[in-house]
XYZ file of C-alpha atoms in Angstrom:
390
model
C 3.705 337.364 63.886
C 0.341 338.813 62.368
C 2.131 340.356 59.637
C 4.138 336.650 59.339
C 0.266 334.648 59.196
C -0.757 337.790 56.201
C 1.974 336.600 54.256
C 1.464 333.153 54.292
C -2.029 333.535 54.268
C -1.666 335.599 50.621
C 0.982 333.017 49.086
C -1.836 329.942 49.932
C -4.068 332.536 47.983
C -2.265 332.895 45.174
C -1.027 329.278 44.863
C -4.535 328.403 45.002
C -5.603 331.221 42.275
C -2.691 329.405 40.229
C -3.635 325.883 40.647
C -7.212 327.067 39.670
C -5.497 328.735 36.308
C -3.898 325.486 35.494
C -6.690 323.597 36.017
C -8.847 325.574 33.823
C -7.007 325.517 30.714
C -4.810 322.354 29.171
C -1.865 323.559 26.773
C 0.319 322.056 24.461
C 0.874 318.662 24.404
C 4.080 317.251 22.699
C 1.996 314.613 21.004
C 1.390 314.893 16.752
C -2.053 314.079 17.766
C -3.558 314.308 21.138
C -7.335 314.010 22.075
C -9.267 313.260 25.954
C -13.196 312.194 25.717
C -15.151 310.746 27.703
C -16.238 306.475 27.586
C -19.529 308.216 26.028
C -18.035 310.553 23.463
C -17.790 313.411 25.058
C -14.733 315.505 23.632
C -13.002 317.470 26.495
C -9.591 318.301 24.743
C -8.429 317.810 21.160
C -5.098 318.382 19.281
C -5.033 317.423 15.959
C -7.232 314.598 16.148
C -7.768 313.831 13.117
C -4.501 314.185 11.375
C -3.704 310.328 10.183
C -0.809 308.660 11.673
C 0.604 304.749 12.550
C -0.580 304.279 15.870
C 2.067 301.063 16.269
C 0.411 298.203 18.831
C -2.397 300.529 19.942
C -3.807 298.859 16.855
C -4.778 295.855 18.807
C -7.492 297.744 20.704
C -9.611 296.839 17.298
C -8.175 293.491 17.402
C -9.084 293.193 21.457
C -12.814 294.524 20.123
C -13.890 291.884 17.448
C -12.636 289.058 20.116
C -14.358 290.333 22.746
C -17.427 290.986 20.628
C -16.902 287.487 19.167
C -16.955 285.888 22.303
C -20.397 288.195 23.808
C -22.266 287.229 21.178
C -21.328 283.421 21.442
C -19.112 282.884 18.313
C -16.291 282.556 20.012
C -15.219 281.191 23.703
C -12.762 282.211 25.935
C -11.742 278.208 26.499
C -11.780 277.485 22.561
C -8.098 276.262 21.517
C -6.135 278.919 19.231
C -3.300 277.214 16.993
C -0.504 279.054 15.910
C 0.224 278.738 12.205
C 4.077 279.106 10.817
C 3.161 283.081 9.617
C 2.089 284.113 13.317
C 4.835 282.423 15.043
C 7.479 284.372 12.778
C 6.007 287.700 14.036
C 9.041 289.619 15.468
C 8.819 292.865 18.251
C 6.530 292.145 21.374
C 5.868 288.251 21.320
C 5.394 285.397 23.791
C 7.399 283.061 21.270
C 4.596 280.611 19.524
C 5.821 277.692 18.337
C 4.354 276.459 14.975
C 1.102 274.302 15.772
C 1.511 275.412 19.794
C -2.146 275.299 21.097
C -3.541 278.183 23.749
C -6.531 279.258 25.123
C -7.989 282.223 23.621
C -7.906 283.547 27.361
C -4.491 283.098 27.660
C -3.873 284.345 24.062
C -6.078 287.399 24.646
C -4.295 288.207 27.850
C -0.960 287.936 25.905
C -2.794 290.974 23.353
C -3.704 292.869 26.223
C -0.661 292.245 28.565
C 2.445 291.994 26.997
C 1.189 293.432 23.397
C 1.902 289.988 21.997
C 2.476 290.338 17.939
C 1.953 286.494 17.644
C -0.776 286.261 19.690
C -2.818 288.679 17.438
C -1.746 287.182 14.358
C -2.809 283.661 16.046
C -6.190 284.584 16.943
C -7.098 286.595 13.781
C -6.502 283.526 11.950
C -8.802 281.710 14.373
C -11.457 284.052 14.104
C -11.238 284.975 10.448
C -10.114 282.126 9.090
C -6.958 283.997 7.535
C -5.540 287.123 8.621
C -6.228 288.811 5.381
C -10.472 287.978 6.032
C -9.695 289.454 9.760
C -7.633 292.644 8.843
C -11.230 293.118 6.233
C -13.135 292.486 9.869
C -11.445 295.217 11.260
C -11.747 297.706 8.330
C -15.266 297.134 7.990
C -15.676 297.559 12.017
C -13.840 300.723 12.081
C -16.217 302.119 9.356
C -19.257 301.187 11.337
C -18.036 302.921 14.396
C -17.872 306.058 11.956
C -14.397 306.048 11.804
C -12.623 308.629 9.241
C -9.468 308.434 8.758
C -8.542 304.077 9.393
C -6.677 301.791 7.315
C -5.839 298.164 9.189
C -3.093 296.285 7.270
C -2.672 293.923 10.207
C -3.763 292.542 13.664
C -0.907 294.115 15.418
C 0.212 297.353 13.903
C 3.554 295.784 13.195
C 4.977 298.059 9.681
C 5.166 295.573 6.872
C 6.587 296.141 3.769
C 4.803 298.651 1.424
C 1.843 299.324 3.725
C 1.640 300.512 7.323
C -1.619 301.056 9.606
C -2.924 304.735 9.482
C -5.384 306.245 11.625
C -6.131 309.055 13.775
C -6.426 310.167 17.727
C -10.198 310.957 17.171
C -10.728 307.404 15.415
C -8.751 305.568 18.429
C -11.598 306.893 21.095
C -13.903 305.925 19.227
C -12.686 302.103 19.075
C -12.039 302.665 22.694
C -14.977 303.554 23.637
C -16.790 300.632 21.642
C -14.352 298.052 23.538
C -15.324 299.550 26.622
C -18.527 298.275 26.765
C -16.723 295.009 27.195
C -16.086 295.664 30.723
C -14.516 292.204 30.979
C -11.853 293.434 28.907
C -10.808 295.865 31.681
C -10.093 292.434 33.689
C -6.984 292.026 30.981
C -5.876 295.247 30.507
C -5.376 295.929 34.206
C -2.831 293.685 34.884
C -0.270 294.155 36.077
C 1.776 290.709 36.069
C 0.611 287.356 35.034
C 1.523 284.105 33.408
C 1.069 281.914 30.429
C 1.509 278.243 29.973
C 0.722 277.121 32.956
C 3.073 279.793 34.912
C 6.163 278.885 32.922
C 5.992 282.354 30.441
C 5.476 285.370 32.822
C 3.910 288.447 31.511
C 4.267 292.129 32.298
C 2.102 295.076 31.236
C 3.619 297.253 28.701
C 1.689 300.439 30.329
C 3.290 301.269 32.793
C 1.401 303.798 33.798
C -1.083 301.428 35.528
C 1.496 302.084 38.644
C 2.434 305.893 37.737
C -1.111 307.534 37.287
C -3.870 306.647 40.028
C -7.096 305.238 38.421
C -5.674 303.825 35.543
C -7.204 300.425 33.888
C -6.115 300.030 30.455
C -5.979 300.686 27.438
C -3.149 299.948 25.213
C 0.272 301.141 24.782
C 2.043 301.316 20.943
C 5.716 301.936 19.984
C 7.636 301.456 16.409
C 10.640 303.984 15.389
C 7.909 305.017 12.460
C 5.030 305.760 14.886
C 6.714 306.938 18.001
C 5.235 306.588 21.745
C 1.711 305.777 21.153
C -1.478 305.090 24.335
C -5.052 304.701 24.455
C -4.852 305.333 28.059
C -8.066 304.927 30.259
C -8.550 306.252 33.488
C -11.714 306.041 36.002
C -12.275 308.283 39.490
C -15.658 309.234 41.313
C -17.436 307.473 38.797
C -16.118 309.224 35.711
C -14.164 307.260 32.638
C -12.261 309.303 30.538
C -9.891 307.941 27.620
C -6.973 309.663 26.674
C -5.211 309.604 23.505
C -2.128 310.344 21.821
C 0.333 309.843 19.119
C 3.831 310.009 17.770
C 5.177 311.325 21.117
C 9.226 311.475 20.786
C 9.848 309.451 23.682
C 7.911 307.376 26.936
C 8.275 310.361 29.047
C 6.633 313.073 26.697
C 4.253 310.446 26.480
C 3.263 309.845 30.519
C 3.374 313.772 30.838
C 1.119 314.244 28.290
C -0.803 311.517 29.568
C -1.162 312.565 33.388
C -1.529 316.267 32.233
C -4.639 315.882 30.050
C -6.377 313.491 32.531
C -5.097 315.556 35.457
C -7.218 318.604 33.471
C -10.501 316.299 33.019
C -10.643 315.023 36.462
C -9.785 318.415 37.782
C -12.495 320.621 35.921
C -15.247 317.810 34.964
C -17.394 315.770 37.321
C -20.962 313.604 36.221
C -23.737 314.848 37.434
C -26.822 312.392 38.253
C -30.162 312.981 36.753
C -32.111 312.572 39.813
C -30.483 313.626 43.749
C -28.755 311.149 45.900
C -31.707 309.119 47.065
C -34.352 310.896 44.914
C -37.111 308.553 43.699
C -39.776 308.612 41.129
C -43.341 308.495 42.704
C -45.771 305.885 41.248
C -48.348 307.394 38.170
C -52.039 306.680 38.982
C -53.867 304.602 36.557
C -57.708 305.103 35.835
C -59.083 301.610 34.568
C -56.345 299.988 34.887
C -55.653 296.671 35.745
C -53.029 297.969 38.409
C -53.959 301.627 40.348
C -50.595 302.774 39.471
C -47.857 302.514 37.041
C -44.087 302.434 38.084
C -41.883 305.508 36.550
C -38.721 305.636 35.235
C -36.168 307.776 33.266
C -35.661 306.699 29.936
C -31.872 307.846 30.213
C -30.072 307.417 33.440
C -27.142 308.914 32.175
C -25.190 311.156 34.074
C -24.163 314.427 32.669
C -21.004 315.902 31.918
C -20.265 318.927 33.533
C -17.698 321.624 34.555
C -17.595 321.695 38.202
C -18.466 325.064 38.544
C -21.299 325.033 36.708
C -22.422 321.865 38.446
C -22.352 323.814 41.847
C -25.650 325.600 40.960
C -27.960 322.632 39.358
C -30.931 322.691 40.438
C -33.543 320.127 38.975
C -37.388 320.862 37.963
C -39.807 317.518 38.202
C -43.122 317.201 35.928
C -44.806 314.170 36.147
C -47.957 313.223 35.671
C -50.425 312.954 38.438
C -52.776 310.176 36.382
C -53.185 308.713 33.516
C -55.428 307.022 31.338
C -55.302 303.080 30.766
C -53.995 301.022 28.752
C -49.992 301.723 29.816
C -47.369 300.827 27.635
C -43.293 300.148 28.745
C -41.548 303.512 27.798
C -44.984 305.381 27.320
C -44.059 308.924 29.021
C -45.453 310.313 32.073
C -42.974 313.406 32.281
C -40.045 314.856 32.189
C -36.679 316.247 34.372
C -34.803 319.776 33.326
C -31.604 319.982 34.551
C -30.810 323.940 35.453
C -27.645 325.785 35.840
C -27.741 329.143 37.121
C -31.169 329.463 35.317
C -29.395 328.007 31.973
C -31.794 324.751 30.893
C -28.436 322.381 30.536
C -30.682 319.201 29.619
C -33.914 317.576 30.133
C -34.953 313.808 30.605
C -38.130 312.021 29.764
C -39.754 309.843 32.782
C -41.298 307.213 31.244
C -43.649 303.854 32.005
C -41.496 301.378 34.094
C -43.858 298.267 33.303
C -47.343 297.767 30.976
C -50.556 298.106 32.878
C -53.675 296.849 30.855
C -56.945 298.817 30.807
C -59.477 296.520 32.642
C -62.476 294.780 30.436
C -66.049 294.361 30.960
C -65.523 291.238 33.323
C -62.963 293.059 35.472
C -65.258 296.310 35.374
C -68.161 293.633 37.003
C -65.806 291.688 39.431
C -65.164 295.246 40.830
C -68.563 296.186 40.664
C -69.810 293.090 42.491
C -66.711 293.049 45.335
C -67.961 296.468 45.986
C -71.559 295.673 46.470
C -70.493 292.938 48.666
C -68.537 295.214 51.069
C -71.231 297.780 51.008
C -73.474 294.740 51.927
C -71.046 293.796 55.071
C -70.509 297.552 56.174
C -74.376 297.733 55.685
C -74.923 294.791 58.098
C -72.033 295.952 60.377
C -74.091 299.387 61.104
C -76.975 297.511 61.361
C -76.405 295.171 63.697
C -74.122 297.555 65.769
C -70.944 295.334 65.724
């Protein structure tokens, strides 16, 4: 029986030595172009990632960024009307079927984007918001470039191939639009479902990624298929308060494309975890002021932002604290008072400024006197207090 426990004991051993193996290193993938980062920019695995390829409907991840950044920044609404011209209800592949001159919400037409890839639907609301496609598809160009994209060409709204000219860009450039529509959390309201309806519940919708049921923690991106561009995602997935996009392109079919998927965020979530600045329930200590208008000044970090790290190394952080113990008034917002270092094993790994949560004023002559006088006064009282013996 002992000898029957020494066995099994050894196989758990060496299954878990294995699992530890896998975990540590990410192969292959079957994708031309395969890269995972984190919603910050962080690359954790890359595979030719910047060789330039169609990405098919993952294209609308630019188009699903200049609407939501249209409607942040008030140019647009969610309730303004979007008509459908005669070129955008022709659109053929992934559609909800526009009529010519059918009105829709740009809600309804965004969640037809983000939902059932709708070809029309882009089309539709590029015209709105460009005032031709041709103006919108320059929109998007010029947006990639800002976002420091490399290798990008937009030809259309939709990444449908048209004839002469196809959209070309590359795994690295798609995380990088990612990430930028990600700080549109409301967009992860669309992209995460799973069934809905249009027109008033008569035109049902279904998510073309499926993997919103197959991989746990999934919320979005987008999904992208032509016979050109093969299986194409921007797949985002979110556990224990870590985002991390994957991308790929021109896999051969859907299920090189979940494996792929599920294997490089299985490898991120398995060897990376975010590490806080400060400990769980750590806080900053006030800053004493002298001549302030306030004793003390409120401190801060400049950069709450958690750090990427491999587990491992995250085991032996240890954190050093210098802060100020007073400081000289006038305060201003941001002014710093200190700093954090992060350690690892005795490795510095980064270091954080603490800095002035509010302005505190130096005080003038008249506050100098008030003070002067209220403390005269209570010297006075304390003064009669002894004196009197009460």
């Amino acid at each position: 029986m002992k000898r029957l426990f020494a066995a099994a004991a050894a196989v758990i051993c060496l299954l878990a030595v294995s699992a530890s193996a896998s975990a540590a290193e990410l192969g292959e993938v079957h994708a031309k172009s395969a890269i995972l980062t984190t919603d910050d920019g962080q690359t954790l695995f890359e595979q030719n990632a910047d060789e330039v390829h169609p990405p098919a409907s993952v294209t609308k991840i630019m188009t699903m960024l200049l609407i939501m950044e249209a409607v942040d920044s008030g140019k647009a609404s969610l309730d303004d009307m979007v008509t459908a011209s005669a070129h955008a209800a022709e659109m053929g592949g992934s559609q909800i079927y526009l009529k010519e001159s059918e009105q829709m919400t740009l809600d309804d037409m965004l969640k037809s984007i983000a939902v059932a890839s709708a070809n029309d639907a882009a089309v539709a609301v590029a015209e709105h918001l460009g005032g031709s496609e041709a103006a919108f598809v320059s929109m998007m160009n010029d947006r990639a470039a800002a976002l420091g994209c490399t290798g990008t060409t937009f030809v259309n709204p939709n990444g449908l191939d048209t004839d002469g000219e196809e959209t070309k860009t590359t795994a690295r450039d798609l995380a990088l639009i990612s990430q930028e529509l990600l700080k549109h959390e409301k967009i992860l309201e669309y992209t995460s479902i799973w069934m809905d309806t249009v027109r008033n519940g008569e035109f049902g919708l279904a998510n073309t990624n499926k993997m919103l049921r197959l991989y746990d923690g999934m919320i979005g991106l987008k999904t992208g298929y032509t016979s050109t561009a093969g299986y194409c995602i921007s797949a985002v997935a979110e556990r224990d308060g870590m985002r991390l996009i994957a991308v790929v392109m021109g896999e051969p079919d859907k299920e090189s494309r979940n494996a792929d998927i599920t294997a490089m965020l299985n490898y991120g979530f398995a060897n990376y975890a975010m590490t806080e600045i400060l400990e769980e329930g750590q806080e900053l200590a006030d800053v004493a002021v002298d001549m302030g208008l306030h004793d003390t000044v409120a401190a801060e970090l400049a950069d709450r932002t958690a750090i990427l790290m491999e587990k491992a190394e995250a085991e032996g952080i240890t954190r050093e604290m210098n802060l100020e113990k007073r400081v000289q008034a006038p305060v201003q917002k941001g002014d710093k008072l200190g700093e954090v270092i992060i350690m690892s094993n005795g490795k510095e790994i980064d270091r954080r400024e603490i800095v002035a949560a509010e302005d505190v004023d130096r005080k003038g002559i008249s506050d100098i006197y008030r003070d002067l006088l209220s403390y005269l006064l209570m010297k006075k009282q304390i003064d009669w207090k002894n004196l009197t013996g009460l």
